[in-house]
Amino acid sequence: MSSLDSMEGALQRLQDASQEFDIALLDNVVATVYDPRSTQQIAANKALMTLQENPDIWTKADAILEKAANPQTRFFGLQILDDAIRTRWKILPAEQRDGIKNYVVGKVISMSSDEQTLRREKVFIQKLNLTLVQILKQEWPHNWSSFIPDLVGSSKTSEVLCENNMQILKLLSEEVFDFSRDQMVTEKVKKMKESLNGEFSSIYHLCEFILEHSQRPSLLKVTLQTLQRFLTWIPLGFIFQTNLVDALLNKFFPEPMFRND
């Protein structure tokens, strides 16, 4: 059998809704895509691209993320989930939107609550954070008003979880204030900016608490990086009427590891 026939058969099997979705087969196709020595590489890449265009493939994303053995297959699972969030979100039934949101939130929390997992899966968690931010761009604040209070509250339960939460806040700020011009309508951007400004007090007090009490260098560094992203839009009172400037000048700037990269 030729490589083309082999990959067409694999694609047909993966798109057959009457059969259980074959994660191991998908692992093999993805492995072939990333194997430069394989004679099936081009055919495998074509099969994967065709599969990604299947409008129902996103429903397999959770199974792919949970069961795939190949790390690149898990990234493929996130990609198809991202595609669904960006292009199909508004036409999905509310229960499916809630299912995706709850799954992604649970996955982020479970993977970023454990020290070893956070370090081992750093790149994957970063991509997962971006997926969460894609959902926020669709749902927050109008359908997810509790997001900031929930995130701030959970940050106080674990420094490891808090470190990743800071990454999420940094990404959210970048998406809303730096990258939103071509991706969201003006009214939506305005609402998100107003919400971030309105809830910044609780975010700032969390940052202040971390800078005063944490001894975890990686958490301190990401908190400083997050504050740096905030400086372009936060109310000036939080800069000049708090202890922020004094803490930066006397506690952090003298330390090389905390200076701006």
PDB file of N, CA and C in Angstrom, residues 135-185:
ATOM      1  N   ILE A 135     -11.041  32.369  25.347  1.00  0.00           N
ATOM      2  CA  ILE A 135     -12.396  32.257  25.894  1.00  0.00           C
ATOM      3  C   ILE A 135     -12.803  33.556  26.591  1.00  0.00           C
ATOM      4  N   LEU A 136     -11.868  34.140  27.340  1.00  0.00           N
ATOM      5  CA  LEU A 136     -12.161  35.399  28.024  1.00  0.00           C
ATOM      6  C   LEU A 136     -12.542  36.493  27.033  1.00  0.00           C
ATOM      7  N   LYS A 137     -11.892  36.512  25.895  1.00  0.00           N
ATOM      8  CA  LYS A 137     -12.203  37.519  24.880  1.00  0.00           C
ATOM      9  C   LYS A 137     -13.631  37.359  24.348  1.00  0.00           C
ATOM     10  N   GLN A 138     -14.161  36.163  24.470  1.00  0.00           N
ATOM     11  CA  GLN A 138     -15.531  35.912  24.037  1.00  0.00           C
ATOM     12  C   GLN A 138     -16.545  36.137  25.169  1.00  0.00           C
ATOM     13  N   GLU A 139     -16.164  35.802  26.397  1.00  0.00           N
ATOM     14  CA  GLU A 139     -17.141  35.702  27.498  1.00  0.00           C
ATOM     15  C   GLU A 139     -17.038  36.784  28.569  1.00  0.00           C
ATOM     16  N   TRP A 140     -15.878  37.379  28.711  1.00  0.00           N
ATOM     17  CA  TRP A 140     -15.649  38.319  29.825  1.00  0.00           C
ATOM     18  C   TRP A 140     -15.761  39.755  29.332  1.00  0.00           C
ATOM     19  N   PRO A 141     -16.413  40.620  30.084  1.00  0.00           N
ATOM     20  CA  PRO A 141     -16.994  40.398  31.419  1.00  0.00           C
ATOM     21  C   PRO A 141     -18.478  40.006  31.416  1.00  0.00           C
ATOM     22  N   HIS A 142     -19.170  40.103  30.276  1.00  0.00           N
ATOM     23  CA  HIS A 142     -20.629  40.020  30.285  1.00  0.00           C
ATOM     24  C   HIS A 142     -21.158  38.674  30.753  1.00  0.00           C
ATOM     25  N   ASN A 143     -20.488  37.583  30.393  1.00  0.00           N
ATOM     26  CA  ASN A 143     -20.955  36.251  30.796  1.00  0.00           C
ATOM     27  C   ASN A 143     -20.062  35.595  31.842  1.00  0.00           C
ATOM     28  N   TRP A 144     -19.058  36.324  32.313  1.00  0.00           N
ATOM     29  CA  TRP A 144     -18.107  35.724  33.261  1.00  0.00           C
ATOM     30  C   TRP A 144     -17.601  36.805  34.208  1.00  0.00           C
ATOM     31  N   SER A 145     -18.512  37.459  34.868  1.00  0.00           N
ATOM     32  CA  SER A 145     -18.152  38.599  35.718  1.00  0.00           C
ATOM     33  C   SER A 145     -17.312  38.201  36.927  1.00  0.00           C
ATOM     34  N   SER A 146     -17.350  36.919  37.286  1.00  0.00           N
ATOM     35  CA  SER A 146     -16.616  36.477  38.487  1.00  0.00           C
ATOM     36  C   SER A 146     -15.165  36.112  38.187  1.00  0.00           C
ATOM     37  N   PHE A 147     -14.730  36.283  36.946  1.00  0.00           N
ATOM     38  CA  PHE A 147     -13.401  35.782  36.585  1.00  0.00           C
ATOM     39  C   PHE A 147     -12.287  36.409  37.426  1.00  0.00           C
ATOM     40  N   ILE A 148     -12.222  37.736  37.481  1.00  0.00           N
ATOM     41  CA  ILE A 148     -11.146  38.396  38.230  1.00  0.00           C
ATOM     42  C   ILE A 148     -11.228  38.060  39.729  1.00  0.00           C
ATOM     43  N   PRO A 149     -12.403  38.189  40.378  1.00  0.00           N
ATOM     44  CA  PRO A 149     -12.476  37.796  41.792  1.00  0.00           C
ATOM     45  C   PRO A 149     -12.075  36.337  42.023  1.00  0.00           C
ATOM     46  N   ASP A 150     -12.501  35.442  41.141  1.00  0.00           N
ATOM     47  CA  ASP A 150     -12.137  34.025  41.283  1.00  0.00           C
ATOM     48  C   ASP A 150     -10.628  33.830  41.159  1.00  0.00           C
ATOM     49  N   LEU A 151     -10.021  34.512  40.182  1.00  0.00           N
ATOM     50  CA  LEU A 151      -8.583  34.358  39.969  1.00  0.00           C
ATOM     51  C   LEU A 151      -7.792  34.920  41.144  1.00  0.00           C
ATOM     52  N   VAL A 152      -8.197  36.095  41.619  1.00  0.00           N
ATOM     53  CA  VAL A 152      -7.504  36.700  42.771  1.00  0.00           C
ATOM     54  C   VAL A 152      -7.653  35.809  43.995  1.00  0.00           C
ATOM     55  N   GLY A 153      -8.866  35.281  44.214  1.00  0.00           N
ATOM     56  CA  GLY A 153      -9.099  34.416  45.369  1.00  0.00           C
ATOM     57  C   GLY A 153      -8.272  33.146  45.316  1.00  0.00           C
ATOM     58  N   SER A 154      -8.216  32.515  44.155  1.00  0.00           N
ATOM     59  CA  SER A 154      -7.446  31.266  44.038  1.00  0.00           C
ATOM     60  C   SER A 154      -5.952  31.516  44.176  1.00  0.00           C
ATOM     61  N   SER A 155      -5.505  32.718  43.821  1.00  0.00           N
ATOM     62  CA  SER A 155      -4.078  33.040  43.914  1.00  0.00           C
ATOM     63  C   SER A 155      -3.586  33.022  45.355  1.00  0.00           C
ATOM     64  N   LYS A 156      -4.488  33.243  46.284  1.00  0.00           N
ATOM     65  CA  LYS A 156      -4.104  33.299  47.698  1.00  0.00           C
ATOM     66  C   LYS A 156      -4.013  31.916  48.332  1.00  0.00           C
ATOM     67  N   THR A 157      -4.367  30.878  47.564  1.00  0.00           N
ATOM     68  CA  THR A 157      -4.339  29.523  48.115  1.00  0.00           C
ATOM     69  C   THR A 157      -3.033  28.793  47.852  1.00  0.00           C
ATOM     70  N   SER A 158      -2.267  29.264  46.854  1.00  0.00           N
ATOM     71  CA  SER A 158      -1.065  28.540  46.463  1.00  0.00           C
ATOM     72  C   SER A 158      -0.147  29.459  45.675  1.00  0.00           C
ATOM     73  N   GLU A 159       1.122  29.526  46.077  1.00  0.00           N
ATOM     74  CA  GLU A 159       2.076  30.361  45.335  1.00  0.00           C
ATOM     75  C   GLU A 159       2.339  29.800  43.946  1.00  0.00           C
ATOM     76  N   VAL A 160       2.296  28.485  43.814  1.00  0.00           N
ATOM     77  CA  VAL A 160       2.522  27.865  42.503  1.00  0.00           C
ATOM     78  C   VAL A 160       1.389  28.247  41.549  1.00  0.00           C
ATOM     79  N   LEU A 161       0.143  28.107  42.012  1.00  0.00           N
ATOM     80  CA  LEU A 161      -1.011  28.499  41.214  1.00  0.00           C
ATOM     81  C   LEU A 161      -0.997  29.999  40.944  1.00  0.00           C
ATOM     82  N   CYS A 162      -0.621  30.775  41.941  1.00  0.00           N
ATOM     83  CA  CYS A 162      -0.572  32.231  41.807  1.00  0.00           C
ATOM     84  C   CYS A 162       0.398  32.641  40.698  1.00  0.00           C
ATOM     85  N   GLU A 163       1.507  31.932  40.586  1.00  0.00           N
ATOM     86  CA  GLU A 163       2.498  32.258  39.563  1.00  0.00           C
ATOM     87  C   GLU A 163       1.895  32.153  38.162  1.00  0.00           C
ATOM     88  N   ASN A 164       1.136  31.104  37.925  1.00  0.00           N
ATOM     89  CA  ASN A 164       0.509  30.967  36.609  1.00  0.00           C
ATOM     90  C   ASN A 164      -0.639  31.957  36.437  1.00  0.00           C
ATOM     91  N   ASN A 165      -1.347  32.249  37.518  1.00  0.00           N
ATOM     92  CA  ASN A 165      -2.415  33.249  37.431  1.00  0.00           C
ATOM     93  C   ASN A 165      -1.865  34.605  36.991  1.00  0.00           C
ATOM     94  N   MET A 166      -0.664  34.930  37.459  1.00  0.00           N
ATOM     95  CA  MET A 166      -0.023  36.179  37.034  1.00  0.00           C
ATOM     96  C   MET A 166       0.258  36.151  35.529  1.00  0.00           C
ATOM     97  N   GLN A 167       0.651  34.992  35.031  1.00  0.00           N
ATOM     98  CA  GLN A 167       0.870  34.858  33.591  1.00  0.00           C
ATOM     99  C   GLN A 167      -0.426  35.124  32.821  1.00  0.00           C
ATOM    100  N   ILE A 168      -1.537  34.624  33.356  1.00  0.00           N
ATOM    101  CA  ILE A 168      -2.835  34.820  32.706  1.00  0.00           C
ATOM    102  C   ILE A 168      -3.213  36.300  32.706  1.00  0.00           C
ATOM    103  N   LEU A 169      -3.016  36.985  33.833  1.00  0.00           N
ATOM    104  CA  LEU A 169      -3.309  38.420  33.907  1.00  0.00           C
ATOM    105  C   LEU A 169      -2.444  39.205  32.932  1.00  0.00           C
ATOM    106  N   LYS A 170      -1.189  38.815  32.814  1.00  0.00           N
ATOM    107  CA  LYS A 170      -0.285  39.487  31.878  1.00  0.00           C
ATOM    108  C   LYS A 170      -0.773  39.310  30.443  1.00  0.00           C
ATOM    109  N   LEU A 171      -1.155  38.083  30.103  1.00  0.00           N
ATOM    110  CA  LEU A 171      -1.674  37.805  28.758  1.00  0.00           C
ATOM    111  C   LEU A 171      -2.960  38.576  28.486  1.00  0.00           C
ATOM    112  N   LEU A 172      -3.845  38.617  29.480  1.00  0.00           N
ATOM    113  CA  LEU A 172      -5.114  39.323  29.315  1.00  0.00           C
ATOM    114  C   LEU A 172      -4.873  40.805  29.062  1.00  0.00           C
ATOM    115  N   SER A 173      -3.963  41.399  29.823  1.00  0.00           N
ATOM    116  CA  SER A 173      -3.639  42.810  29.631  1.00  0.00           C
ATOM    117  C   SER A 173      -3.085  43.059  28.233  1.00  0.00           C
ATOM    118  N   GLU A 174      -2.197  42.176  27.788  1.00  0.00           N
ATOM    119  CA  GLU A 174      -1.619  42.318  26.449  1.00  0.00           C
ATOM    120  C   GLU A 174      -2.695  42.215  25.374  1.00  0.00           C
ATOM    121  N   GLU A 175      -3.600  41.256  25.523  1.00  0.00           N
ATOM    122  CA  GLU A 175      -4.641  41.048  24.522  1.00  0.00           C
ATOM    123  C   GLU A 175      -5.593  42.245  24.454  1.00  0.00           C
ATOM    124  N   VAL A 176      -5.944  42.786  25.609  1.00  0.00           N
ATOM    125  CA  VAL A 176      -6.932  43.861  25.648  1.00  0.00           C
ATOM    126  C   VAL A 176      -6.324  45.203  25.237  1.00  0.00           C
ATOM    127  N   PHE A 177      -5.111  45.486  25.711  1.00  0.00           N
ATOM    128  CA  PHE A 177      -4.556  46.822  25.519  1.00  0.00           C
ATOM    129  C   PHE A 177      -3.513  46.909  24.403  1.00  0.00           C
ATOM    130  N   ASP A 178      -2.913  45.793  24.011  1.00  0.00           N
ATOM    131  CA  ASP A 178      -1.841  45.842  23.026  1.00  0.00           C
ATOM    132  C   ASP A 178      -2.209  45.223  21.682  1.00  0.00           C
ATOM    133  N   PHE A 179      -2.954  44.105  21.703  1.00  0.00           N
ATOM    134  CA  PHE A 179      -3.169  43.343  20.478  1.00  0.00           C
ATOM    135  C   PHE A 179      -4.614  43.350  19.991  1.00  0.00           C
ATOM    136  N   SER A 180      -5.481  44.125  20.640  1.00  0.00           N
ATOM    137  CA  SER A 180      -6.915  43.985  20.383  1.00  0.00           C
ATOM    138  C   SER A 180      -7.405  44.739  19.157  1.00  0.00           C
ATOM    139  N   ARG A 181      -6.613  45.620  18.613  1.00  0.00           N
ATOM    140  CA  ARG A 181      -7.105  46.537  17.584  1.00  0.00           C
ATOM    141  C   ARG A 181      -7.719  45.806  16.388  1.00  0.00           C
ATOM    142  N   ASP A 182      -7.060  44.757  15.937  1.00  0.00           N
ATOM    143  CA  ASP A 182      -7.526  44.069  14.733  1.00  0.00           C
ATOM    144  C   ASP A 182      -8.339  42.806  15.018  1.00  0.00           C
ATOM    145  N   GLN A 183      -8.515  42.468  16.309  1.00  0.00           N
ATOM    146  CA  GLN A 183      -9.117  41.184  16.640  1.00  0.00           C
ATOM    147  C   GLN A 183     -10.511  41.297  17.264  1.00  0.00           C
ATOM    148  N   MET A 184     -10.830  42.438  17.841  1.00  0.00           N
ATOM    149  CA  MET A 184     -12.126  42.596  18.503  1.00  0.00           C
ATOM    150  C   MET A 184     -12.749  43.930  18.109  1.00  0.00           C
ATOM    151  N   VAL A 185     -14.077  43.982  18.130  1.00  0.00           N
ATOM    152  CA  VAL A 185     -14.759  45.229  17.789  1.00  0.00           C
ATOM    153  C   VAL A 185     -14.516  46.251  18.892  1.00  0.00           C
TER     154      VAL A 185
END
